[in-house]
Coordinates of C-alpha atoms in Angstrom, one line a residue:
M879 CA -30.8 -58.1 -29.0
R880 CA -27.7 -56.7 -27.4
G881 CA -29.8 -54.0 -25.7
H882 CA -32.1 -56.7 -24.3
R883 CA -29.2 -58.7 -22.9
A884 CA -27.8 -55.5 -21.4
R885 CA -31.1 -54.8 -19.6
I886 CA -31.2 -58.4 -18.3
T887 CA -27.6 -58.1 -17.1
L888 CA -28.4 -54.8 -15.4
N889 CA -31.5 -56.2 -13.7
L890 CA -29.6 -59.2 -12.5
Q891 CA -26.9 -57.0 -11.1
N892 CA -29.4 -54.8 -9.3
D893 CA -31.1 -57.9 -7.9
W894 CA -27.8 -59.2 -6.7
N895 CA -26.9 -55.8 -5.1
E896 CA -30.2 -55.8 -3.3
V897 CA -29.7 -59.3 -2.0
A898 CA -26.2 -58.5 -0.9
T899 CA -27.4 -55.4 0.9
R900 CA -30.1 -57.4 2.7
L901 CA -27.6 -60.1 3.7
R902 CA -25.1 -57.5 5.1
T903 CA -28.0 -55.9 7.0
K904 CA -29.1 -59.2 8.4
T905 CA -25.5 -60.1 9.3
K906 CA -25.1 -56.9 11.2
Q907 CA -28.4 -57.4 13.0
N908 CA -27.5 -61.0 13.9
R909 CA -24.1 -59.8 15.2
A910 CA -25.7 -57.0 17.3
E911 CA -28.2 -59.5 18.8
T912 CA -25.5 -62.1 19.5
E913 CA -23.3 -59.4 21.2
R914 CA -26.3 -58.2 23.2
R915 CA -27.1 -61.7 24.5
L916 CA -23.5 -62.4 25.4
I917 CA -23.2 -59.2 27.3
E918 CA -26.4 -59.8 29.2
S919 CA -25.4 -63.4 30.0
A920 CA -22.0 -62.2 31.3
L921 CA -23.6 -59.5 33.5
D922 CA -26.2 -61.9 34.8
L923 CA -23.4 -64.4 35.8
I924 CA -21.4 -61.8 37.6
R925 CA -24.5 -60.5 39.4
R926 CA -25.3 -64.0 40.6
N927 CA -21.8 -65.3 41.4
G928 CA -20.1 -62.1 42.4
V929 CA -17.4 -60.1 40.6
L930 CA -14.5 -62.1 42.1
A931 CA -15.9 -65.5 41.2
G932 CA -14.5 -65.3 37.7
L933 CA -16.3 -65.5 34.5
N934 CA -16.8 -68.9 32.9
L935 CA -17.0 -68.4 29.2
R936 CA -18.8 -71.7 28.6
Q937 CA -21.5 -70.6 31.0
V938 CA -21.7 -67.2 29.3
A939 CA -22.1 -68.8 25.9
D940 CA -24.7 -71.3 27.2
G941 CA -26.6 -68.4 28.8
A942 CA -26.6 -66.6 25.5
G943 CA -27.5 -69.7 23.5
V944 CA -24.5 -69.6 21.3
N945 CA -21.2 -71.3 20.8
R946 CA -18.2 -70.2 23.0
G947 CA -16.3 -69.4 19.8
N948 CA -18.6 -66.5 19.3
I949 CA -17.1 -64.7 22.3
Y950 CA -13.6 -64.8 20.8
H951 CA -15.0 -63.9 17.4
Y952 CA -16.9 -60.8 18.6
F953 CA -14.8 -59.7 21.5
G954 CA -11.4 -61.4 21.3
S955 CA -11.1 -62.2 25.0
R956 CA -13.0 -62.5 28.3
R957 CA -11.5 -59.2 29.4
E958 CA -12.8 -57.3 26.3
L959 CA -16.3 -58.9 26.9
V960 CA -16.4 -57.6 30.4
R961 CA -15.1 -54.2 29.4
T962 CA -17.7 -53.8 26.6
A963 CA -20.4 -54.9 29.0
I964 CA -19.4 -52.4 31.6
A965 CA -19.2 -49.5 29.1
R966 CA -22.5 -50.2 27.4
R967 CA -24.4 -50.7 30.7
F968 CA -22.9 -47.6 32.3
E969 CA -23.7 -45.4 29.4
R970 CA -27.2 -46.7 29.2
V971 CA -27.9 -46.0 32.9
I972 CA -26.2 -42.6 32.9
D973 CA -28.2 -41.5 29.8
S974 CA -31.4 -42.5 31.6
L975 CA -30.5 -40.6 34.7
L976 CA -29.5 -37.5 32.8
D977 CA -32.5 -37.6 30.4
G978 CA -34.6 -34.5 31.1
R979 CA -33.0 -33.8 34.4
R980 CA -32.3 -30.2 35.2
R981 CA -28.9 -29.0 36.3
T982 CA -28.5 -28.9 40.1
R983 CA -26.0 -27.1 42.3
F984 CA -22.8 -28.7 43.4
V985 CA -23.7 -29.9 46.9
E986 CA -27.1 -31.3 46.0
R987 CA -25.8 -33.0 42.8
R988 CA -22.9 -34.7 44.6
L989 CA -25.1 -35.9 47.5
R990 CA -27.6 -37.3 45.1
T991 CA -24.8 -39.1 43.2
F992 CA -23.5 -40.6 46.5
R993 CA -27.0 -41.8 47.4
V994 CA -27.8 -43.4 44.1
A995 CA -27.6 -47.2 44.5
D996 CA -25.0 -48.8 42.2
S997 CA -27.6 -51.3 40.9
I998 CA -25.4 -52.1 37.9
Q999 CA -22.3 -52.8 40.1
D1000 CA -20.2 -50.6 37.9
S1001 CA -17.5 -50.0 40.5
Q1002 CA -17.3 -53.7 41.2
F1003 CA -17.0 -54.6 37.5
R1004 CA -14.2 -52.1 37.0
A1005 CA -12.4 -53.4 40.1
L1006 CA -12.7 -56.9 38.6
L1007 CA -10.9 -55.7 35.5
V1008 CA -8.1 -54.1 37.6
I1009 CA -7.7 -57.3 39.6
D1010 CA -7.5 -59.2 36.3
G1011 CA -4.5 -57.0 35.3
D1012 CA -6.2 -54.7 32.9
E1013 CA -4.2 -51.4 32.8
T1014 CA -6.7 -49.7 30.4
V1015 CA -9.6 -49.5 32.8
D1016 CA -11.2 -46.1 33.0
P1017 CA -11.8 -45.4 36.7
M1018 CA -13.6 -42.2 36.0
P1019 CA -15.9 -42.5 32.9
R1020 CA -17.1 -39.2 31.6
F1021 CA -14.3 -37.4 33.4
E1022 CA -14.4 -34.4 31.1
D1023 CA -18.1 -33.9 31.6
A1024 CA -17.6 -34.1 35.4
L1025 CA -14.7 -31.6 35.2
N1026 CA -16.8 -29.2 33.1
A1027 CA -19.6 -29.4 35.7
L1028 CA -17.1 -28.5 38.5
Q1029 CA -15.8 -25.6 36.5
Q1030 CA -19.4 -24.3 36.3
D1031 CA -19.7 -24.8 40.0
V1032 CA -16.7 -22.5 40.4
K1033 CA -18.5 -19.9 38.4
E1034 CA -21.6 -20.3 40.5
G1035 CA -19.6 -19.8 43.7
D1036 CA -20.1 -23.3 45.1
I1037 CA -16.4 -24.1 44.8
H1038 CA -13.6 -21.7 45.4
E1039 CA -11.4 -21.0 42.4
G1040 CA -8.3 -21.9 44.3
H1041 CA -9.2 -25.6 44.5
D1042 CA -7.6 -28.3 42.3
L1043 CA -10.6 -29.5 40.4
E1044 CA -9.0 -32.6 38.9
A1045 CA -7.9 -33.7 42.4
L1046 CA -11.4 -32.9 43.7
Q1047 CA -13.0 -35.2 41.1
V1048 CA -10.5 -38.0 41.8
A1049 CA -11.3 -37.7 45.6
L1050 CA -15.1 -37.7 45.0
S1051 CA -14.8 -40.7 42.7
A1052 CA -12.6 -42.5 45.1
L1053 CA -15.1 -41.9 47.9
S1054 CA -18.2 -43.0 46.0
R1055 CA -16.7 -46.0 44.2
G1056 CA -14.8 -47.2 47.3
Y1057 CA -17.8 -46.9 49.5
R1058 CA -20.0 -48.8 47.0
I1059 CA -17.6 -51.7 46.8
F1060 CA -17.2 -52.0 50.6
R1061 CA -20.6 -50.6 51.8
K1062 CA -21.8 -53.8 53.4
P1063 CA -18.4 -54.8 54.9
F1064 CA -18.1 -51.2 56.3
A1065 CA -21.5 -51.5 57.9
T1066 CA -20.7 -54.9 59.4
R1067 CA -17.4 -53.6 60.8
V1068 CA -19.0 -50.7 62.6
K1069 CA -22.0 -52.8 63.6
A1070 CA -24.5 -50.6 61.8
K1071 CA -27.3 -51.1 59.2
A1072 CA -26.1 -50.3 55.7
D1073 CA -28.9 -47.7 55.2
D1074 CA -28.1 -46.0 58.5
L1075 CA -24.4 -45.9 57.6
D1076 CA -25.3 -44.3 54.2
E1077 CA -26.9 -41.4 56.0
R1078 CA -24.0 -41.0 58.5
V1079 CA -21.4 -40.9 55.7
A1080 CA -23.7 -38.6 53.7
R1081 CA -23.6 -36.1 56.6
I1082 CA -19.8 -36.2 56.6
L1083 CA -19.8 -35.7 52.8
L1084 CA -22.2 -32.7 53.2
T1085 CA -19.7 -31.0 55.5
W1086 CA -16.9 -31.6 53.0
L1087 CA -18.9 -30.3 50.0
E1088 CA -20.0 -27.2 51.8
V1089 CA -16.4 -26.3 52.8
M1090 CA -15.3 -26.4 49.1
A1091 CA -16.8 -22.9 48.8
E1092 CA -14.0 -21.6 51.1
P1093 CA -10.5 -21.0 49.8
P1094 CA -8.1 -23.9 50.3
A1095 CA -6.0 -24.1 53.5
P1096 CA -2.4 -23.0 53.2
Q1097 CA -0.2 -26.0 52.2
R1098 CA 1.8 -27.3 55.1
R1099 CA 5.4 -28.0 54.6
N1100 CA 6.7 -31.3 55.8
P1101 CA 9.0 -30.7 58.8
Q1102 CA 12.7 -31.3 58.1
P1103 CA 14.1 -34.2 60.2
T1104 CA 16.6 -33.2 62.9
R1105 CA 19.9 -34.9 63.5
D1106 CA 18.5 -36.6 66.6
Q1107 CA 15.8 -38.2 64.4

């Protein structure tokens, strides 16, 4: 009799464990789906209204078909929602670009990066976080990977070993991100079509990139002010 009861108890415990496991799995799936809908809703609103128009959390929740409280439950704040959306979208696009792509030499690779349209508005989104006061924004995601690539470029002779690779990566990032943010205003200012300006700037960039194979110029000392000054 006791053995029979023990078997029943064990079976009930196993059944409960299975139910609990299914519930936890379903909860995780529901959470992931809700997070995905909230992220897509936020990105869609920013694309339609512009990065500086602000992000209305009620509209984000309505677009995702959930209660606004879910945003605070899953992300904690509007800023964290935007940060998560940027990170996930950036990684997804970069992975698709790198998938199966052969390694290219320094000049070709950087020109290609410059010409790739910022369809996900990554630079604008990160600028939005900076304007919002976020001091944790990563202005150069995958910085270590980029630095490793530059070190390989040095070995291949495309960059002279005397150049500061960290400063070079910062300068290249500043050019590409700054240009993407102000591309249309730049074109309007110089009375040019944006596509035409892309090629003009790319030619300047080409000259810059090719010069990197040469040793850096001697550092100039700032002239000391005279008494007359």
